[in-house]
Amino acid sequence: MLICSLTDAGDLHKKVRGDFIFYFKKQDSLLVKRLMDKIETPLKNIEKFFTRSSDSPVTVLIIKSETEFRKYFRNQIPEWSQAIAMPEERSIVLKLANADQIKKSPQILLHEIVHVLVFDYTRGRIIPTWLNEGLAEYFSEGTLSFDKKILLADAIVQKRVLDFTAIDTLAHLDYIRARLAYIQAQSAVVFLVDRYGRAKLHALLSYMAENHSFYGAFKKIYGFDFLDFEIQWNEYIYKRYRWLVLLKFEQWLFAAIGILFIIAVIIVYLRNKKKIRELEEQEVEPEDQIDGGR
Ligand SMILES: [Zn+2]
């Protein structure tokens, strides 16, 4: 259905960047030009890592309307989704329905492009969702942003960290858990790169491309099994991010409100006490004068 819609898109404008062909409405030309300019440098770096193994072009369809976007996928996509990559169909659909989505669009588009490049590089092998999403987030954003670190710290403290297998059901997760799943996936790839280097990550994908399963390839390249990896990663995020929960602004805000309230109560109490004492003294004074007159 999507492919038919794309080929029917005769009234759409077209711009080509390497193997990526952008389709968009005429009125969105400037928007698309800006988007293409913004992704150019990071995309070149990404392409250096995922050397091409497929020559077939990828269509990037830009949609401005939420309804049109959902119509393409017959509503069978999560509520929170802004873009979809379909590597086998050689297409990416990107929605730019509001200012916030336009602002995020360079990173989101790079994320989807990474999915296509991972698919091509591993020759379509099945890779775990956490790794696929983690690679897409890592290559489109780098390390975790401050906000993401705080959310991860919060999940650690509240014992809400998801299992890697739970991340496989990403499309069925609600927004809050899906966001956490993406953050965990990104941090897992950041951890692998931080501790073992990019070359090993590259080797893992190359070995998988030779038709080896993920778990077999992982053990062969990293020298330990996936369970060990999960333990190492848990320790890594615990040490690195747990304390960040102290920086949660709302927490301090509530604490500050609490302290201010107590201070206000004490001030009012002391002031009232002082007033009562003054009133008592005023009431006593005339008697003193009478006594003094005796
Ligand atoms: Zn993704």
PDB file of C-alpha atoms and ligand atoms in Angstrom:
ATOM      1  CA  MET A   1       0.000   0.000   0.000  1.00  0.00           C
ATOM      2  CA  LEU A   2       2.780   2.373   0.953  1.00  0.00           C
ATOM      3  CA  ILE A   3       4.729   1.669  -2.201  1.00  0.00           C
ATOM      4  CA  CYS A   4       1.617   2.351  -4.326  1.00  0.00           C
ATOM      5  CA  SER A   5       1.095   5.621  -2.472  1.00  0.00           C
ATOM      6  CA  LEU A   6       4.688   6.578  -3.075  1.00  0.00           C
ATOM      7  CA  THR A   7       4.691   5.803  -6.763  1.00  0.00           C
ATOM      8  CA  ASP A   8       1.381   7.638  -7.147  1.00  0.00           C
ATOM      9  CA  ALA A   9       3.018  10.676  -5.644  1.00  0.00           C
ATOM     10  CA  GLY A  10       3.296  12.389  -9.002  1.00  0.00           C
ATOM     11  CA  ASP A  11       2.530  15.832  -7.644  1.00  0.00           C
ATOM     12  CA  LEU A  12       5.378  15.668  -5.166  1.00  0.00           C
ATOM     13  CA  HIS A  13       8.725  17.414  -5.493  1.00  0.00           C
ATOM     14  CA  LYS A  14      11.916  15.423  -5.426  1.00  0.00           C
ATOM     15  CA  LYS A  15      15.469  16.027  -4.161  1.00  0.00           C
ATOM     16  CA  VAL A  16      18.295  13.514  -4.350  1.00  0.00           C
ATOM     17  CA  ARG A  17      21.137  13.101  -1.836  1.00  0.00           C
ATOM     18  CA  GLY A  18      23.310  10.092  -2.653  1.00  0.00           C
ATOM     19  CA  ASP A  19      21.076   7.032  -2.350  1.00  0.00           C
ATOM     20  CA  PHE A  20      18.333   8.957  -0.561  1.00  0.00           C
ATOM     21  CA  ILE A  21      15.491  10.423  -2.607  1.00  0.00           C
ATOM     22  CA  PHE A  22      13.341  12.931  -0.748  1.00  0.00           C
ATOM     23  CA  TYR A  23       9.679  13.391  -1.764  1.00  0.00           C
ATOM     24  CA  PHE A  24       7.721  16.346  -0.418  1.00  0.00           C
ATOM     25  CA  LYS A  25       5.039  18.924  -1.256  1.00  0.00           C
ATOM     26  CA  LYS A  26       6.165  22.072  -3.070  1.00  0.00           C
ATOM     27  CA  GLN A  27       5.332  24.337  -0.096  1.00  0.00           C
ATOM     28  CA  ASP A  28       7.726  22.306   2.090  1.00  0.00           C
ATOM     29  CA  SER A  29      10.768  22.841  -0.173  1.00  0.00           C
ATOM     30  CA  LEU A  30      12.562  25.206   2.215  1.00  0.00           C
ATOM     31  CA  LEU A  31      11.852  22.960   5.197  1.00  0.00           C
ATOM     32  CA  VAL A  32      13.320  19.968   3.378  1.00  0.00           C
ATOM     33  CA  LYS A  33      16.354  21.937   2.218  1.00  0.00           C
ATOM     34  CA  ARG A  34      17.088  22.968   5.816  1.00  0.00           C
ATOM     35  CA  LEU A  35      16.588  19.377   6.985  1.00  0.00           C
ATOM     36  CA  MET A  36      18.954  18.029   4.330  1.00  0.00           C
ATOM     37  CA  ASP A  37      21.584  20.667   5.214  1.00  0.00           C
ATOM     38  CA  LYS A  38      21.364  19.808   8.902  1.00  0.00           C
ATOM     39  CA  ILE A  39      21.821  16.066   8.439  1.00  0.00           C
ATOM     40  CA  GLU A  40      24.656  16.327   5.906  1.00  0.00           C
ATOM     41  CA  THR A  41      27.699  16.367   8.250  1.00  0.00           C
ATOM     42  CA  PRO A  42      26.437  13.771  10.787  1.00  0.00           C
ATOM     43  CA  LEU A  43      25.239  11.555   7.929  1.00  0.00           C
ATOM     44  CA  LYS A  44      28.702  11.570   6.356  1.00  0.00           C
ATOM     45  CA  ASN A  45      30.152  10.338   9.673  1.00  0.00           C
ATOM     46  CA  ILE A  46      27.478   7.656   9.991  1.00  0.00           C
ATOM     47  CA  GLU A  47      28.147   6.493   6.422  1.00  0.00           C
ATOM     48  CA  LYS A  48      31.834   6.110   7.280  1.00  0.00           C
ATOM     49  CA  PHE A  49      30.919   3.522   9.928  1.00  0.00           C
ATOM     50  CA  PHE A  50      28.292   1.647   7.881  1.00  0.00           C
ATOM     51  CA  THR A  51      30.018   1.229   4.564  1.00  0.00           C
ATOM     52  CA  ARG A  52      27.344   0.579   1.946  1.00  0.00           C
ATOM     53  CA  SER A  53      26.449  -2.937   0.985  1.00  0.00           C
ATOM     54  CA  SER A  54      23.341  -2.112  -1.017  1.00  0.00           C
ATOM     55  CA  ASP A  55      22.973   0.122  -4.023  1.00  0.00           C
ATOM     56  CA  SER A  56      19.218   0.299  -4.088  1.00  0.00           C
ATOM     57  CA  PRO A  57      17.995   3.838  -3.339  1.00  0.00           C
ATOM     58  CA  VAL A  58      15.878   4.742  -0.324  1.00  0.00           C
ATOM     59  CA  THR A  59      12.785   6.916  -0.608  1.00  0.00           C
ATOM     60  CA  VAL A  60      12.263   9.503   2.140  1.00  0.00           C
ATOM     61  CA  LEU A  61       8.667  10.722   2.169  1.00  0.00           C
ATOM     62  CA  ILE A  62       7.965  13.902   4.129  1.00  0.00           C
ATOM     63  CA  ILE A  63       4.408  14.223   5.461  1.00  0.00           C
ATOM     64  CA  LYS A  64       3.021  17.289   7.221  1.00  0.00           C
ATOM     65  CA  SER A  65      -0.316  15.913   8.355  1.00  0.00           C
ATOM     66  CA  GLU A  66      -0.885  13.583  11.304  1.00  0.00           C
ATOM     67  CA  THR A  67      -3.962  12.036   9.623  1.00  0.00           C
ATOM     68  CA  GLU A  68      -2.112  11.362   6.382  1.00  0.00           C
ATOM     69  CA  PHE A  69       0.768   9.791   8.321  1.00  0.00           C
ATOM     70  CA  ARG A  70      -1.534   7.440  10.229  1.00  0.00           C
ATOM     71  CA  LYS A  71      -3.451   6.642   7.035  1.00  0.00           C
ATOM     72  CA  TYR A  72      -0.250   5.327   5.418  1.00  0.00           C
ATOM     73  CA  PHE A  73       0.174   2.808   8.186  1.00  0.00           C
ATOM     74  CA  ARG A  74      -3.537   2.028   8.687  1.00  0.00           C
ATOM     75  CA  ASN A  75      -3.142   3.211  12.286  1.00  0.00           C
ATOM     76  CA  GLN A  76      -0.939   0.220  13.016  1.00  0.00           C
ATOM     77  CA  ILE A  77       1.843   2.279  14.528  1.00  0.00           C
ATOM     78  CA  PRO A  78       2.393   3.469  18.098  1.00  0.00           C
ATOM     79  CA  GLU A  79       0.796   6.802  19.075  1.00  0.00           C
ATOM     80  CA  TRP A  80       4.211   8.264  19.893  1.00  0.00           C
ATOM     81  CA  SER A  81       5.794   7.449  16.530  1.00  0.00           C
ATOM     82  CA  GLN A  82       7.083  10.338  14.378  1.00  0.00           C
ATOM     83  CA  ALA A  83       8.824   8.346  11.670  1.00  0.00           C
ATOM     84  CA  ILE A  84       9.038   4.809  10.339  1.00  0.00           C
ATOM     85  CA  ALA A  85      11.847   3.114   8.427  1.00  0.00           C
ATOM     86  CA  MET A  86      11.043   0.129   6.231  1.00  0.00           C
ATOM     87  CA  PRO A  87      14.472  -1.061   5.050  1.00  0.00           C
ATOM     88  CA  GLU A  88      13.136  -3.939   2.960  1.00  0.00           C
ATOM     89  CA  GLU A  89      10.716  -1.624   1.138  1.00  0.00           C
ATOM     90  CA  ARG A  90      13.590   0.896   0.804  1.00  0.00           C
ATOM     91  CA  SER A  91      11.559   3.687   2.359  1.00  0.00           C
ATOM     92  CA  ILE A  92      11.371   6.064   5.293  1.00  0.00           C
ATOM     93  CA  VAL A  93       8.293   8.109   6.168  1.00  0.00           C
ATOM     94  CA  LEU A  94       8.858  11.204   8.297  1.00  0.00           C
ATOM     95  CA  LYS A  95       6.080  13.283   9.855  1.00  0.00           C
ATOM     96  CA  LEU A  96       6.540  17.013  10.453  1.00  0.00           C
ATOM     97  CA  ALA A  97       3.142  17.935  11.897  1.00  0.00           C
ATOM     98  CA  ASN A  98       4.185  20.672  14.348  1.00  0.00           C
ATOM     99  CA  ALA A  99       7.062  22.953  15.419  1.00  0.00           C
ATOM    100  CA  ASP A 100       8.386  20.452  17.955  1.00  0.00           C
ATOM    101  CA  GLN A 101       8.518  17.658  15.349  1.00  0.00           C
ATOM    102  CA  ILE A 102      10.260  19.973  12.875  1.00  0.00           C
ATOM    103  CA  LYS A 103      12.857  20.831  15.536  1.00  0.00           C
ATOM    104  CA  LYS A 104      13.525  17.151  16.292  1.00  0.00           C
ATOM    105  CA  SER A 105      13.399  16.066  12.639  1.00  0.00           C
ATOM    106  CA  PRO A 106      17.149  16.029  11.775  1.00  0.00           C
ATOM    107  CA  GLN A 107      17.886  13.615  14.623  1.00  0.00           C
ATOM    108  CA  ILE A 108      14.775  11.525  13.961  1.00  0.00           C
ATOM    109  CA  LEU A 109      15.576  11.226  10.267  1.00  0.00           C
ATOM    110  CA  LEU A 110      19.180  10.214  11.043  1.00  0.00           C
ATOM    111  CA  HIS A 111      17.773   7.610  13.476  1.00  0.00           C
ATOM    112  CA  GLU A 112      15.632   6.083  10.695  1.00  0.00           C
ATOM    113  CA  ILE A 113      18.490   6.241   8.189  1.00  0.00           C
ATOM    114  CA  VAL A 114      20.673   4.283  10.650  1.00  0.00           C
ATOM    115  CA  HIS A 115      18.000   1.532  10.711  1.00  0.00           C
ATOM    116  CA  VAL A 116      18.287   1.256   6.921  1.00  0.00           C
ATOM    117  CA  LEU A 117      22.094   1.276   7.020  1.00  0.00           C
ATOM    118  CA  VAL A 118      22.186  -1.371   9.792  1.00  0.00           C
ATOM    119  CA  PHE A 119      19.809  -3.536   7.745  1.00  0.00           C
ATOM    120  CA  ASP A 120      22.001  -3.162   4.650  1.00  0.00           C
ATOM    121  CA  TYR A 121      25.240  -3.659   6.553  1.00  0.00           C
ATOM    122  CA  THR A 122      24.053  -6.855   8.266  1.00  0.00           C
ATOM    123  CA  ARG A 123      22.380  -7.980   5.009  1.00  0.00           C
ATOM    124  CA  GLY A 124      18.968  -8.041   6.634  1.00  0.00           C
ATOM    125  CA  ARG A 125      19.888 -10.351   9.527  1.00  0.00           C
ATOM    126  CA  ILE A 126      17.580 -10.263  12.524  1.00  0.00           C
ATOM    127  CA  ILE A 127      19.114  -8.191  15.262  1.00  0.00           C
ATOM    128  CA  PRO A 128      17.610  -7.588  18.743  1.00  0.00           C
ATOM    129  CA  THR A 129      15.401  -4.512  18.983  1.00  0.00           C
ATOM    130  CA  TRP A 130      17.500  -2.974  21.784  1.00  0.00           C
ATOM    131  CA  LEU A 131      20.627  -3.140  19.581  1.00  0.00           C
ATOM    132  CA  ASN A 132      18.840  -1.798  16.518  1.00  0.00           C
ATOM    133  CA  GLU A 133      17.289   1.102  18.448  1.00  0.00           C
ATOM    134  CA  GLY A 134      20.459   1.626  20.479  1.00  0.00           C
ATOM    135  CA  LEU A 135      22.555   1.968  17.309  1.00  0.00           C
ATOM    136  CA  ALA A 136      20.006   4.353  15.786  1.00  0.00           C
ATOM    137  CA  GLU A 137      19.960   6.536  18.922  1.00  0.00           C
ATOM    138  CA  TYR A 138      23.728   6.408  19.424  1.00  0.00           C
ATOM    139  CA  PHE A 139      24.598   7.313  15.837  1.00  0.00           C
ATOM    140  CA  SER A 140      21.950  10.037  15.580  1.00  0.00           C
ATOM    141  CA  GLU A 141      22.594  11.642  18.964  1.00  0.00           C
ATOM    142  CA  GLY A 142      25.837  10.344  20.503  1.00  0.00           C
ATOM    143  CA  THR A 143      25.869   9.895  24.255  1.00  0.00           C
ATOM    144  CA  LEU A 144      22.799  10.365  26.437  1.00  0.00           C
ATOM    145  CA  SER A 145      21.461  13.909  26.841  1.00  0.00           C
ATOM    146  CA  PHE A 146      21.133  15.302  30.366  1.00  0.00           C
ATOM    147  CA  ASP A 147      17.342  14.745  30.375  1.00  0.00           C
ATOM    148  CA  LYS A 148      17.792  11.117  29.361  1.00  0.00           C
ATOM    149  CA  LYS A 149      20.380  10.558  32.114  1.00  0.00           C
ATOM    150  CA  ILE A 150      17.936  11.912  34.698  1.00  0.00           C
ATOM    151  CA  LEU A 151      15.129   9.647  33.402  1.00  0.00           C
ATOM    152  CA  LEU A 152      17.430   6.633  33.537  1.00  0.00           C
ATOM    153  CA  ALA A 153      18.562   7.550  37.075  1.00  0.00           C
ATOM    154  CA  ASP A 154      14.926   7.792  38.099  1.00  0.00           C
ATOM    155  CA  ALA A 155      14.165   4.354  36.632  1.00  0.00           C
ATOM    156  CA  ILE A 156      17.182   2.846  38.455  1.00  0.00           C
ATOM    157  CA  VAL A 157      16.142   4.279  41.824  1.00  0.00           C
ATOM    158  CA  GLN A 158      12.493   3.245  41.342  1.00  0.00           C
ATOM    159  CA  LYS A 159      13.562  -0.208  40.073  1.00  0.00           C
ATOM    160  CA  ARG A 160      11.739   0.279  36.759  1.00  0.00           C
ATOM    161  CA  VAL A 161      14.667  -0.668  34.475  1.00  0.00           C
ATOM    162  CA  LEU A 162      13.313  -2.890  31.674  1.00  0.00           C
ATOM    163  CA  ASP A 163      14.697  -6.278  30.665  1.00  0.00           C
ATOM    164  CA  PHE A 164      16.376  -6.263  27.265  1.00  0.00           C
ATOM    165  CA  THR A 165      13.825  -8.853  26.134  1.00  0.00           C
ATOM    166  CA  ALA A 166      10.990  -6.453  27.113  1.00  0.00           C
ATOM    167  CA  ILE A 167      12.479  -3.904  24.712  1.00  0.00           C
ATOM    168  CA  ASP A 168      11.677  -6.351  21.889  1.00  0.00           C
ATOM    169  CA  THR A 169       7.992  -5.523  22.373  1.00  0.00           C
ATOM    170  CA  LEU A 170       8.711  -1.812  21.966  1.00  0.00           C
ATOM    171  CA  ALA A 171       5.805  -1.114  19.603  1.00  0.00           C
ATOM    172  CA  HIS A 172       3.346  -2.262  22.290  1.00  0.00           C
ATOM    173  CA  LEU A 173       4.788  -0.206  25.122  1.00  0.00           C
ATOM    174  CA  ASP A 174       3.139   3.003  26.324  1.00  0.00           C
ATOM    175  CA  TYR A 175       4.983   6.298  25.766  1.00  0.00           C
ATOM    176  CA  ILE A 176       6.699   6.377  29.186  1.00  0.00           C
ATOM    177  CA  ARG A 177       8.048   2.824  28.964  1.00  0.00           C
ATOM    178  CA  ALA A 178       8.910   3.196  25.273  1.00  0.00           C
ATOM    179  CA  ARG A 179      10.951   6.314  26.064  1.00  0.00           C
ATOM    180  CA  LEU A 180      12.786   4.410  28.793  1.00  0.00           C
ATOM    181  CA  ALA A 181      13.375   1.500  26.388  1.00  0.00           C
ATOM    182  CA  TYR A 182      15.031   3.838  23.850  1.00  0.00           C
ATOM    183  CA  ILE A 183      17.180   5.406  26.584  1.00  0.00           C
ATOM    184  CA  GLN A 184      18.289   1.987  27.872  1.00  0.00           C
ATOM    185  CA  ALA A 185      19.052   0.804  24.339  1.00  0.00           C
ATOM    186  CA  GLN A 186      21.140   3.915  23.664  1.00  0.00           C
ATOM    187  CA  SER A 187      22.990   3.576  26.978  1.00  0.00           C
ATOM    188  CA  ALA A 188      23.743  -0.090  26.212  1.00  0.00           C
ATOM    189  CA  VAL A 189      25.435   0.900  22.932  1.00  0.00           C
ATOM    190  CA  VAL A 190      27.202   3.837  24.644  1.00  0.00           C
ATOM    191  CA  PHE A 191      28.464   1.328  27.230  1.00  0.00           C
ATOM    192  CA  LEU A 192      29.748  -1.090  24.548  1.00  0.00           C
ATOM    193  CA  VAL A 193      31.579   1.729  22.751  1.00  0.00           C
ATOM    194  CA  ASP A 194      32.889   3.288  25.974  1.00  0.00           C
ATOM    195  CA  ARG A 195      34.298   0.085  27.377  1.00  0.00           C
ATOM    196  CA  TYR A 196      35.193  -1.980  24.308  1.00  0.00           C
ATOM    197  CA  GLY A 197      35.512   0.556  21.479  1.00  0.00           C
ATOM    198  CA  ARG A 198      33.787   1.161  18.151  1.00  0.00           C
ATOM    199  CA  ALA A 199      35.928  -1.403  16.338  1.00  0.00           C
ATOM    200  CA  LYS A 200      34.323  -4.271  18.304  1.00  0.00           C
ATOM    201  CA  LEU A 201      30.852  -2.967  17.558  1.00  0.00           C
ATOM    202  CA  HIS A 202      31.803  -2.882  13.901  1.00  0.00           C
ATOM    203  CA  ALA A 203      33.180  -6.432  14.162  1.00  0.00           C
ATOM    204  CA  LEU A 204      29.951  -7.633  15.817  1.00  0.00           C
ATOM    205  CA  LEU A 205      27.820  -6.350  12.937  1.00  0.00           C
ATOM    206  CA  SER A 206      30.264  -7.671  10.311  1.00  0.00           C
ATOM    207  CA  TYR A 207      30.247 -11.112  11.936  1.00  0.00           C
ATOM    208  CA  MET A 208      26.438 -11.104  12.031  1.00  0.00           C
ATOM    209  CA  ALA A 209      26.439 -10.162   8.352  1.00  0.00           C
ATOM    210  CA  GLU A 210      28.190 -13.490   7.702  1.00  0.00           C
ATOM    211  CA  ASN A 211      25.010 -15.236   8.809  1.00  0.00           C
ATOM    212  CA  HIS A 212      25.890 -15.764  12.457  1.00  0.00           C
ATOM    213  CA  SER A 213      23.199 -15.347  15.095  1.00  0.00           C
ATOM    214  CA  PHE A 214      23.401 -12.320  17.386  1.00  0.00           C
ATOM    215  CA  TYR A 215      24.158 -14.318  20.561  1.00  0.00           C
ATOM    216  CA  GLY A 216      26.859 -16.399  18.838  1.00  0.00           C
ATOM    217  CA  ALA A 217      28.404 -13.315  17.263  1.00  0.00           C
ATOM    218  CA  PHE A 218      28.302 -11.447  20.569  1.00  0.00           C
ATOM    219  CA  LYS A 219      30.167 -14.209  22.442  1.00  0.00           C
ATOM    220  CA  LYS A 220      32.730 -14.548  19.639  1.00  0.00           C
ATOM    221  CA  ILE A 221      33.503 -10.800  19.404  1.00  0.00           C
ATOM    222  CA  TYR A 222      33.267  -9.715  23.051  1.00  0.00           C
ATOM    223  CA  GLY A 223      34.467 -12.937  24.659  1.00  0.00           C
ATOM    224  CA  PHE A 224      31.602 -13.227  27.160  1.00  0.00           C
ATOM    225  CA  ASP A 225      27.943 -14.083  26.822  1.00  0.00           C
ATOM    226  CA  PHE A 226      24.943 -11.803  26.793  1.00  0.00           C
ATOM    227  CA  LEU A 227      24.067 -12.472  30.443  1.00  0.00           C
ATOM    228  CA  ASP A 228      27.510 -11.179  31.471  1.00  0.00           C
ATOM    229  CA  PHE A 229      26.904  -8.142  29.315  1.00  0.00           C
ATOM    230  CA  GLU A 230      23.594  -7.441  31.092  1.00  0.00           C
ATOM    231  CA  ILE A 231      25.333  -7.660  34.492  1.00  0.00           C
ATOM    232  CA  GLN A 232      28.148  -5.343  33.359  1.00  0.00           C
ATOM    233  CA  TRP A 233      25.718  -2.853  31.872  1.00  0.00           C
ATOM    234  CA  ASN A 234      23.556  -2.819  35.016  1.00  0.00           C
ATOM    235  CA  GLU A 235      26.624  -2.089  37.154  1.00  0.00           C
ATOM    236  CA  TYR A 236      27.727   0.598  34.685  1.00  0.00           C
ATOM    237  CA  ILE A 237      24.426   2.498  34.685  1.00  0.00           C
ATOM    238  CA  TYR A 238      24.053   2.081  38.463  1.00  0.00           C
ATOM    239  CA  LYS A 239      27.473   3.615  39.158  1.00  0.00           C
ATOM    240  CA  ARG A 240      27.214   6.271  36.496  1.00  0.00           C
ATOM    241  CA  TYR A 241      23.664   7.553  36.684  1.00  0.00           C
ATOM    242  CA  ARG A 242      22.021   6.591  39.999  1.00  0.00           C
ATOM    243  CA  TRP A 243      23.273   9.648  41.914  1.00  0.00           C
ATOM    244  CA  LEU A 244      21.836  11.952  39.213  1.00  0.00           C
ATOM    245  CA  VAL A 245      18.418  11.452  40.751  1.00  0.00           C
ATOM    246  CA  LEU A 246      19.585  14.056  43.300  1.00  0.00           C
ATOM    247  CA  LEU A 247      19.581  16.620  40.492  1.00  0.00           C
ATOM    248  CA  LYS A 248      15.906  16.135  39.729  1.00  0.00           C
ATOM    249  CA  PHE A 249      14.599  19.674  39.776  1.00  0.00           C
ATOM    250  CA  GLU A 250      11.054  18.834  40.943  1.00  0.00           C
ATOM    251  CA  GLN A 251      12.415  16.924  43.910  1.00  0.00           C
ATOM    252  CA  TRP A 252      14.385  19.940  45.091  1.00  0.00           C
ATOM    253  CA  LEU A 253      11.473  22.195  44.316  1.00  0.00           C
ATOM    254  CA  PHE A 254       9.170  20.158  46.596  1.00  0.00           C
ATOM    255  CA  ALA A 255      11.860  20.044  49.291  1.00  0.00           C
ATOM    256  CA  ALA A 256      12.324  23.826  49.008  1.00  0.00           C
ATOM    257  CA  ILE A 257       8.547  24.413  49.214  1.00  0.00           C
ATOM    258  CA  GLY A 258       8.428  22.184  52.324  1.00  0.00           C
ATOM    259  CA  ILE A 259      11.297  24.033  54.014  1.00  0.00           C
ATOM    260  CA  LEU A 260       9.830  27.460  53.132  1.00  0.00           C
ATOM    261  CA  PHE A 261       6.484  26.379  54.596  1.00  0.00           C
ATOM    262  CA  ILE A 262       8.121  25.325  57.884  1.00  0.00           C
ATOM    263  CA  ILE A 263      10.082  28.606  58.038  1.00  0.00           C
ATOM    264  CA  ALA A 264       6.866  30.575  57.394  1.00  0.00           C
ATOM    265  CA  VAL A 265       5.041  28.688  60.196  1.00  0.00           C
ATOM    266  CA  ILE A 266       7.917  29.383  62.628  1.00  0.00           C
ATOM    267  CA  ILE A 267       8.001  33.099  61.701  1.00  0.00           C
ATOM    268  CA  VAL A 268       4.225  33.442  62.173  1.00  0.00           C
ATOM    269  CA  TYR A 269       4.436  31.567  65.498  1.00  0.00           C
ATOM    270  CA  LEU A 270       7.263  33.796  66.805  1.00  0.00           C
ATOM    271  CA  ARG A 271       5.533  36.955  65.629  1.00  0.00           C
ATOM    272  CA  ASN A 272       2.260  35.961  67.314  1.00  0.00           C
ATOM    273  CA  LYS A 273       4.127  35.084  70.492  1.00  0.00           C
ATOM    274  CA  LYS A 274       5.807  38.516  70.460  1.00  0.00           C
ATOM    275  CA  LYS A 275       2.457  40.265  69.903  1.00  0.00           C
ATOM    276  CA  ILE A 276       0.809  38.375  72.776  1.00  0.00           C
ATOM    277  CA  ARG A 277       3.693  39.302  75.048  1.00  0.00           C
ATOM    278  CA  GLU A 278       3.395  42.981  74.030  1.00  0.00           C
ATOM    279  CA  LEU A 279      -0.363  42.939  74.626  1.00  0.00           C
ATOM    280  CA  GLU A 280       0.149  41.317  78.032  1.00  0.00           C
ATOM    281  CA  GLU A 281       2.714  43.991  78.943  1.00  0.00           C
ATOM    282  CA  GLN A 282       0.349  46.755  77.798  1.00  0.00           C
ATOM    283  CA  GLU A 283      -2.432  45.305  79.975  1.00  0.00           C
ATOM    284  CA  VAL A 284      -0.122  45.082  83.030  1.00  0.00           C
ATOM    285  CA  GLU A 285       1.363  48.637  82.759  1.00  0.00           C
ATOM    286  CA  PRO A 286      -1.630  50.673  84.196  1.00  0.00           C
ATOM    287  CA  GLU A 287      -1.673  48.509  87.352  1.00  0.00           C
ATOM    288  CA  ASP A 288       2.059  49.115  87.767  1.00  0.00           C
ATOM    289  CA  GLN A 289       1.443  52.871  87.545  1.00  0.00           C
ATOM    290  CA  ILE A 290      -1.285  52.642  90.193  1.00  0.00           C
ATOM    291  CA  ASP A 291       1.012  50.562  92.412  1.00  0.00           C
ATOM    292  CA  GLY A 292       3.807  53.063  91.839  1.00  0.00           C
ATOM    293  CA  GLY A 293       1.434  55.876  92.914  1.00  0.00           C
ATOM    294  CA  ARG A 294       0.897  54.391  96.266  1.00  0.00           C
TER     295      ARG A 294
HETATM  296 ZN    ZN B   1      13.980   3.232  15.690  1.00  0.00          ZN
END
